[in-house]
Coordinates of C-alpha atoms and ligand atoms in Angstrom, one line a residue:
M1 CA 87.2 79.5 130.5
P2 CA 90.6 81.3 130.1
L3 CA 91.9 81.3 126.5
H4 CA 95.7 81.0 126.7
S5 CA 98.4 80.8 123.7
S6 CA 102.0 79.7 123.7
P7 CA 104.3 79.0 120.9
L8 CA 103.7 75.6 119.4
A9 CA 106.7 73.3 119.4
T10 CA 107.5 71.5 116.3
A11 CA 106.1 68.2 117.8
P12 CA 102.2 67.9 118.4
P13 CA 101.8 69.9 121.7
V14 CA 101.4 68.1 124.9
L15 CA 98.4 69.9 126.5
A16 CA 99.0 71.1 130.2
G17 CA 98.3 67.8 132.3
R18 CA 96.9 66.2 129.1
R19 CA 98.0 63.6 126.6
P20 CA 99.6 64.7 123.4
V21 CA 97.0 66.1 121.0
G22 CA 95.8 63.5 118.7
R23 CA 98.9 63.0 116.4
R24 CA 97.1 61.4 113.2
R25 CA 95.1 64.6 113.2
L26 CA 97.9 66.9 113.2
A27 CA 99.7 64.7 110.5
G28 CA 97.4 66.3 108.1
L29 CA 98.7 69.7 109.2
A30 CA 102.2 68.6 109.0
G31 CA 104.8 70.9 107.8
L32 CA 103.1 73.8 109.7
A33 CA 105.2 77.1 109.3
M34 CA 104.7 79.3 112.3
A35 CA 101.8 78.5 114.4
S36 CA 100.4 79.6 117.6
L37 CA 98.3 77.6 119.9
T38 CA 95.5 78.6 121.9
L39 CA 93.8 76.2 124.1
A40 CA 90.2 76.9 124.9
A41 CA 89.9 74.8 128.0
C42 CA 86.6 73.1 128.6
G43 CA 84.7 71.0 131.2
G44 CA 84.9 67.6 129.5
G45 CA 88.1 65.8 129.4
G46 CA 89.3 64.6 126.0
A47 CA 88.8 60.7 126.0
G48 CA 91.1 58.4 123.8
G49 CA 90.3 57.3 120.4
G50 CA 87.5 59.5 118.8
G51 CA 87.3 60.6 115.3
G52 CA 84.8 60.5 112.5
G53 CA 84.0 57.6 110.0
G54 CA 81.3 55.1 110.9
G55 CA 78.0 55.9 112.7
E56 CA 79.2 55.0 116.1
E57 CA 82.4 57.1 115.8
A58 CA 80.1 60.1 114.6
A59 CA 77.6 59.6 117.3
A60 CA 80.4 59.5 119.9
Y61 CA 81.9 62.6 118.3
P62 CA 83.8 64.5 119.8
E63 CA 85.8 62.5 122.1
D64 CA 89.0 64.5 121.6
D65 CA 90.4 68.0 121.0
I66 CA 89.3 69.7 118.0
T67 CA 91.8 71.9 115.9
F68 CA 90.6 75.2 114.4
V69 CA 92.8 76.2 111.6
V70 CA 93.3 79.8 110.9
P71 CA 94.7 80.6 107.3
F72 CA 96.4 83.9 108.5
S73 CA 98.7 85.0 111.1
A74 CA 98.0 85.1 114.9
G75 CA 96.6 88.5 116.0
G76 CA 94.8 89.2 112.8
P77 CA 91.0 89.5 112.0
T78 CA 90.4 85.9 111.1
D79 CA 92.4 84.8 114.1
T80 CA 90.3 87.2 116.4
V81 CA 86.9 85.9 114.8
T82 CA 88.1 82.3 115.4
R83 CA 89.3 82.6 118.9
L84 CA 85.9 84.5 119.8
V85 CA 83.7 81.5 118.6
A86 CA 86.2 78.7 119.6
E87 CA 85.7 79.2 123.4
P88 CA 81.8 78.7 123.4
M89 CA 82.0 76.0 120.9
S90 CA 84.6 74.2 123.1
K91 CA 82.3 74.5 126.0
E92 CA 79.2 73.2 124.0
L93 CA 81.1 70.4 122.4
G94 CA 82.9 69.6 125.9
V95 CA 86.2 69.1 124.4
P96 CA 89.2 71.6 124.1
V97 CA 89.4 73.5 120.9
V98 CA 93.0 74.3 119.6
V99 CA 93.4 77.2 117.4
Q100 CA 96.3 76.7 115.1
N101 CA 97.6 79.3 112.5
V102 CA 98.8 78.0 109.0
E103 CA 100.0 80.9 107.0
G104 CA 100.9 81.6 103.6
A105 CA 99.5 81.9 99.8
G106 CA 96.8 84.3 100.7
G107 CA 95.1 81.4 102.9
T108 CA 95.3 78.8 100.4
I109 CA 97.9 76.6 102.0
A110 CA 95.8 76.5 105.1
A111 CA 92.8 75.5 103.1
G112 CA 94.6 73.1 101.0
Q113 CA 95.9 71.4 104.2
V114 CA 92.5 71.0 105.8
A115 CA 90.9 69.6 102.6
N116 CA 93.5 66.7 103.0
A117 CA 93.0 66.4 106.7
E118 CA 91.2 63.2 107.9
S119 CA 87.4 63.8 107.6
D120 CA 86.7 63.0 111.2
G121 CA 85.6 66.3 112.6
Y122 CA 88.7 67.0 114.3
T123 CA 90.1 69.6 111.8
V124 CA 88.1 72.5 111.3
L125 CA 88.9 75.6 108.9
M126 CA 87.9 78.9 109.5
H127 CA 88.0 81.1 106.4
H128 CA 86.5 83.9 104.8
I129 CA 85.5 85.8 101.3
G130 CA 89.0 84.3 100.3
M131 CA 87.5 80.9 99.8
S132 CA 85.3 82.3 97.0
T133 CA 88.1 84.3 95.2
A134 CA 90.9 81.6 95.6
P135 CA 89.7 79.8 92.3
S136 CA 89.9 82.7 90.3
L137 CA 93.3 83.9 91.5
Y138 CA 94.9 80.6 91.5
P139 CA 94.4 78.7 88.4
D140 CA 96.3 75.5 89.8
L141 CA 94.6 75.8 93.2
A142 CA 95.3 72.6 95.0
F143 CA 91.6 72.2 96.3
D144 CA 88.0 72.9 95.0
P145 CA 86.1 75.2 97.7
L146 CA 82.8 73.4 96.8
E147 CA 83.9 69.8 96.1
D148 CA 86.7 69.2 98.8
F149 CA 84.8 70.6 101.7
K150 CA 81.6 70.4 103.7
T151 CA 80.3 73.8 105.0
V152 CA 79.5 74.0 108.7
G153 CA 77.8 77.4 108.6
L154 CA 78.3 81.4 108.2
V155 CA 79.9 83.1 111.1
T156 CA 79.9 86.6 110.8
E157 CA 80.4 89.4 108.1
V158 CA 83.1 92.1 109.0
P159 CA 83.4 95.7 107.2
M160 CA 86.7 96.9 105.9
T161 CA 88.2 100.1 106.6
I162 CA 90.6 102.1 104.5
V163 CA 93.4 103.1 106.7
A164 CA 96.9 104.6 106.4
R165 CA 100.1 105.4 108.8
K166 CA 99.1 108.3 110.8
D167 CA 101.3 110.9 109.3
L168 CA 100.2 110.3 105.8
E169 CA 99.2 113.9 104.5
P170 CA 95.7 113.3 103.2
D171 CA 93.1 113.7 105.8
T172 CA 90.0 112.6 103.8
L173 CA 89.3 110.0 101.4
E174 CA 89.0 112.7 98.6
E175 CA 92.3 113.8 99.5
L176 CA 93.6 110.3 99.6
V177 CA 92.4 109.6 96.2
T178 CA 94.3 112.6 94.7
Y179 CA 97.4 111.4 96.7
L180 CA 97.1 108.0 95.3
E181 CA 96.6 109.3 91.8
E182 CA 99.6 111.6 92.1
N183 CA 102.0 109.1 93.7
G184 CA 101.0 105.7 92.3
E185 CA 103.6 103.2 92.9
E186 CA 105.5 105.2 95.3
V187 CA 102.7 104.4 97.7
T188 CA 102.9 101.0 99.4
L189 CA 99.7 98.9 100.0
A190 CA 100.0 96.2 102.6
N191 CA 98.0 93.3 102.4
A192 CA 98.1 89.5 103.5
G193 CA 98.8 88.1 100.1
V194 CA 97.0 87.2 96.9
G195 CA 93.6 85.7 98.2
A196 CA 93.3 87.7 101.2
A197 CA 90.5 89.9 101.7
S198 CA 92.9 92.9 102.3
Q199 CA 94.3 92.2 98.9
L200 CA 90.8 91.9 97.3
C201 CA 89.8 95.2 98.8
G202 CA 93.1 96.9 97.8
L203 CA 92.6 95.6 94.2
L204 CA 89.1 97.0 94.3
L205 CA 90.6 100.4 95.4
Q206 CA 93.2 100.6 92.7
D207 CA 90.3 99.3 90.1
A208 CA 88.2 102.2 91.0
L209 CA 90.8 104.8 91.2
D210 CA 92.7 103.1 88.1
V211 CA 96.0 103.5 89.9
K212 CA 98.6 101.0 90.6
L213 CA 100.3 101.0 94.0
T214 CA 103.3 98.9 95.3
E215 CA 101.6 95.9 97.1
V216 CA 103.4 94.8 100.3
P217 CA 102.2 91.2 101.1
Y218 CA 102.3 89.7 104.9
D219 CA 101.4 86.4 106.2
G220 CA 98.3 88.3 107.8
T221 CA 97.1 91.8 108.5
G222 CA 98.0 91.4 112.1
P223 CA 101.7 91.9 111.1
A224 CA 100.8 94.2 108.6
L225 CA 98.9 96.5 110.8
T226 CA 101.9 96.7 113.2
D227 CA 104.0 97.9 110.4
L228 CA 101.4 100.5 109.3
V229 CA 101.4 101.7 113.1
G230 CA 105.2 101.9 112.8
G231 CA 105.3 103.7 109.5
Q232 CA 106.5 101.2 107.4
V233 CA 104.0 100.9 105.1
D234 CA 101.7 103.6 103.7
V235 CA 97.9 102.2 103.2
M236 CA 95.9 99.2 103.8
C237 CA 92.4 98.0 103.4
D238 CA 91.6 95.9 106.5
Q239 CA 88.8 94.7 108.7
T240 CA 87.1 96.4 111.5
T241 CA 88.1 93.1 113.7
N242 CA 91.6 94.3 113.4
T243 CA 91.7 98.0 112.9
T244 CA 89.0 99.5 115.3
G245 CA 91.3 99.7 118.1
Q246 CA 94.2 101.4 116.3
I247 CA 91.8 103.9 114.5
G248 CA 90.1 104.6 118.1
S249 CA 93.5 105.3 119.7
G250 CA 94.7 107.6 116.5
K251 CA 97.7 105.3 116.0
V252 CA 96.4 104.8 112.3
K253 CA 94.5 107.3 110.2
A254 CA 91.2 106.1 108.7
Y255 CA 89.4 107.4 105.8
A256 CA 86.1 105.3 105.3
V257 CA 84.4 101.9 106.0
T258 CA 83.4 99.7 103.0
T259 CA 79.6 99.2 104.1
P260 CA 76.4 100.8 102.9
E261 CA 75.8 101.9 106.5
R262 CA 78.3 103.5 109.1
V263 CA 79.6 101.2 111.7
E264 CA 78.5 102.0 115.4
S265 CA 81.8 101.2 116.8
L266 CA 83.4 103.8 114.4
P267 CA 80.5 106.4 114.2
D268 CA 82.6 109.4 112.8
L269 CA 84.2 107.1 109.9
P270 CA 82.1 107.9 106.9
T271 CA 81.2 105.1 104.3
T272 CA 82.9 104.9 101.1
E273 CA 79.7 106.3 99.5
E274 CA 79.4 109.3 101.6
A275 CA 83.2 109.9 100.8
G276 CA 82.5 109.7 97.0
L277 CA 83.6 106.1 96.2
A278 CA 80.5 104.3 96.2
E279 CA 81.9 101.7 94.0
L280 CA 84.0 100.5 96.7
Q281 CA 81.8 98.2 98.8
V282 CA 82.9 94.9 100.4
G283 CA 82.3 92.8 103.4
V284 CA 84.2 90.0 104.6
W285 CA 82.0 86.8 105.5
H286 CA 83.5 84.2 107.2
G287 CA 82.4 80.4 107.6
L288 CA 83.7 77.2 108.9
Y289 CA 84.6 74.2 106.8
V290 CA 85.5 70.7 107.3
P291 CA 86.9 68.1 104.8
A292 CA 84.3 66.8 102.3
E293 CA 84.0 63.1 103.6
T294 CA 83.1 64.3 107.1
P295 CA 80.0 62.3 108.4
D296 CA 76.9 64.5 108.4
A297 CA 76.1 63.7 112.1
V298 CA 79.7 65.3 112.9
V299 CA 78.7 68.3 110.7
E300 CA 75.4 68.9 112.5
K301 CA 77.1 68.7 115.8
L302 CA 79.6 71.5 114.8
T303 CA 76.8 73.5 113.2
D304 CA 74.8 73.3 116.4
A305 CA 77.6 74.3 118.5
L306 CA 78.2 77.2 116.2
K307 CA 74.7 78.4 116.7
V308 CA 75.1 78.2 120.3
A309 CA 78.4 80.5 120.2
L310 CA 76.9 82.9 117.9
A311 CA 74.0 83.5 120.3
D312 CA 76.7 83.8 123.1
Q313 CA 76.4 87.3 124.7
N314 CA 80.1 87.9 125.0
V315 CA 80.6 86.7 121.3
V316 CA 77.7 89.3 120.3
D317 CA 79.1 91.9 122.5
Q318 CA 82.8 91.6 121.4
L319 CA 82.0 91.5 117.6
A320 CA 79.8 94.5 117.9
D321 CA 82.8 96.1 119.7
L322 CA 84.9 95.5 116.6
G323 CA 82.2 96.7 114.1
A324 CA 80.6 93.2 113.3
A325 CA 77.6 91.1 114.2
P326 CA 77.3 87.3 114.4
S327 CA 75.6 85.2 111.5
S328 CA 72.0 84.5 112.0
A329 CA 70.7 81.0 113.0
E330 CA 69.2 80.8 109.5
D331 CA 72.8 81.8 108.0
A332 CA 74.9 79.5 110.5
T333 CA 73.8 76.5 108.4
P334 CA 75.7 74.2 105.9
E335 CA 72.8 75.2 103.3
A336 CA 73.2 79.0 103.8
H337 CA 76.9 78.8 103.7
T338 CA 77.2 76.7 100.6
E339 CA 74.6 78.9 98.8
Q340 CA 76.8 82.0 99.7
L341 CA 80.0 80.3 98.8
S342 CA 78.9 79.4 95.4
S343 CA 77.4 82.5 94.5
Q344 CA 80.4 84.6 95.6
I345 CA 82.6 82.3 93.5
D346 CA 80.5 83.2 90.5
L347 CA 80.5 87.0 91.4
W348 CA 84.2 87.5 91.8
Q349 CA 85.1 85.3 88.8
P350 CA 84.6 88.0 86.3
I351 CA 85.9 90.8 88.4
I352 CA 89.2 89.1 89.1
E353 CA 89.4 88.2 85.4
E354 CA 89.0 91.6 84.2
A355 CA 91.5 93.0 86.9
G356 CA 94.1 90.4 85.5
V357 CA 95.2 89.2 89.0
S358 CA 96.8 85.9 89.6
G359 CA 98.2 84.4 92.7
S360 CA 100.6 81.8 90.7
Ligands
LIG401 C1 94.0 88.0 108.5 O1 93.4 87.4 109.3 O2 95.0 88.3 108.6 C2 93.2 88.9 107.5 O3 91.9 88.1 107.0 C3 94.0 88.6 106.2 C4 93.3 89.0 105.0 O4 92.3 88.5 104.5 O5 93.4 90.1 104.7

């Protein structure tokens, strides 16, 4: 099924040859900033009505298009993972999946909007490790990750790479460490805002080196990487789902990957441990969420469709090409996802408190 994207008009999109996407569900996402629309066409037609709520509605679910909300810019790593699983999930569910980018505040704007969307299964959030760091970074966070959502299941865990503009002098991580220590705030560090995985990794890097760089926030590491390739910023820590292509083409310089083992798709890239920075290890886990009152029968259908997508050979192959792998069937469950989210919230709280970083 072709995935295609077109700029989303301010009004809810009228899909080619189809009636307007359910207005009530988009109301929860009203005031969207930039948004790009990708329609995963599918076999089944969207019938009228639909939605969560009572048993019969949950039993009939889905009857309409489903919106997958991505809390960062189009073209970035979260967007890439979402579009990869959206297509097979759309086929399995028998309705179109519309991918919508809602940017800002390190992903917390989108999460807050989905928390308040209708609990009918037609608005789903794709988010990553940032869901577990947000409570520590944003004291006045508009939502509680554990109370205001139901988890659907884990999707994948993505390694991060330390990369730089291709003409930055250091050639090894050891040389980069010296460069950062010597140049400090003269060095610009791109990220996707407080709460983003790139910001967390940059925080860990600065903490490990006891240096302070000048952070340059973007609405996603898609546009940040564009500026890194263009030489407008100096360094970034970003996911292999975004950097693999640019590393392979030599458009950015890569120093290390933040996983215990090397990544098959980047065999020449040493791990941070090999390169002498063992304390910098972080993987970006992703999961799907729905508003807390979504009927369990609806969540179950989404979980089942997620498992089918994660077993899809195209998804497996494309994630492997980008240095990642799908979560196991055991981890693609609400139970495993909730356990991961809860334990990660506890893990990052003291680290972020110690670093004294806040998003507001
Ligand atoms: C993105 O999709 O742009 C990234 O996940 C942002 C981030 O978390 O660094």
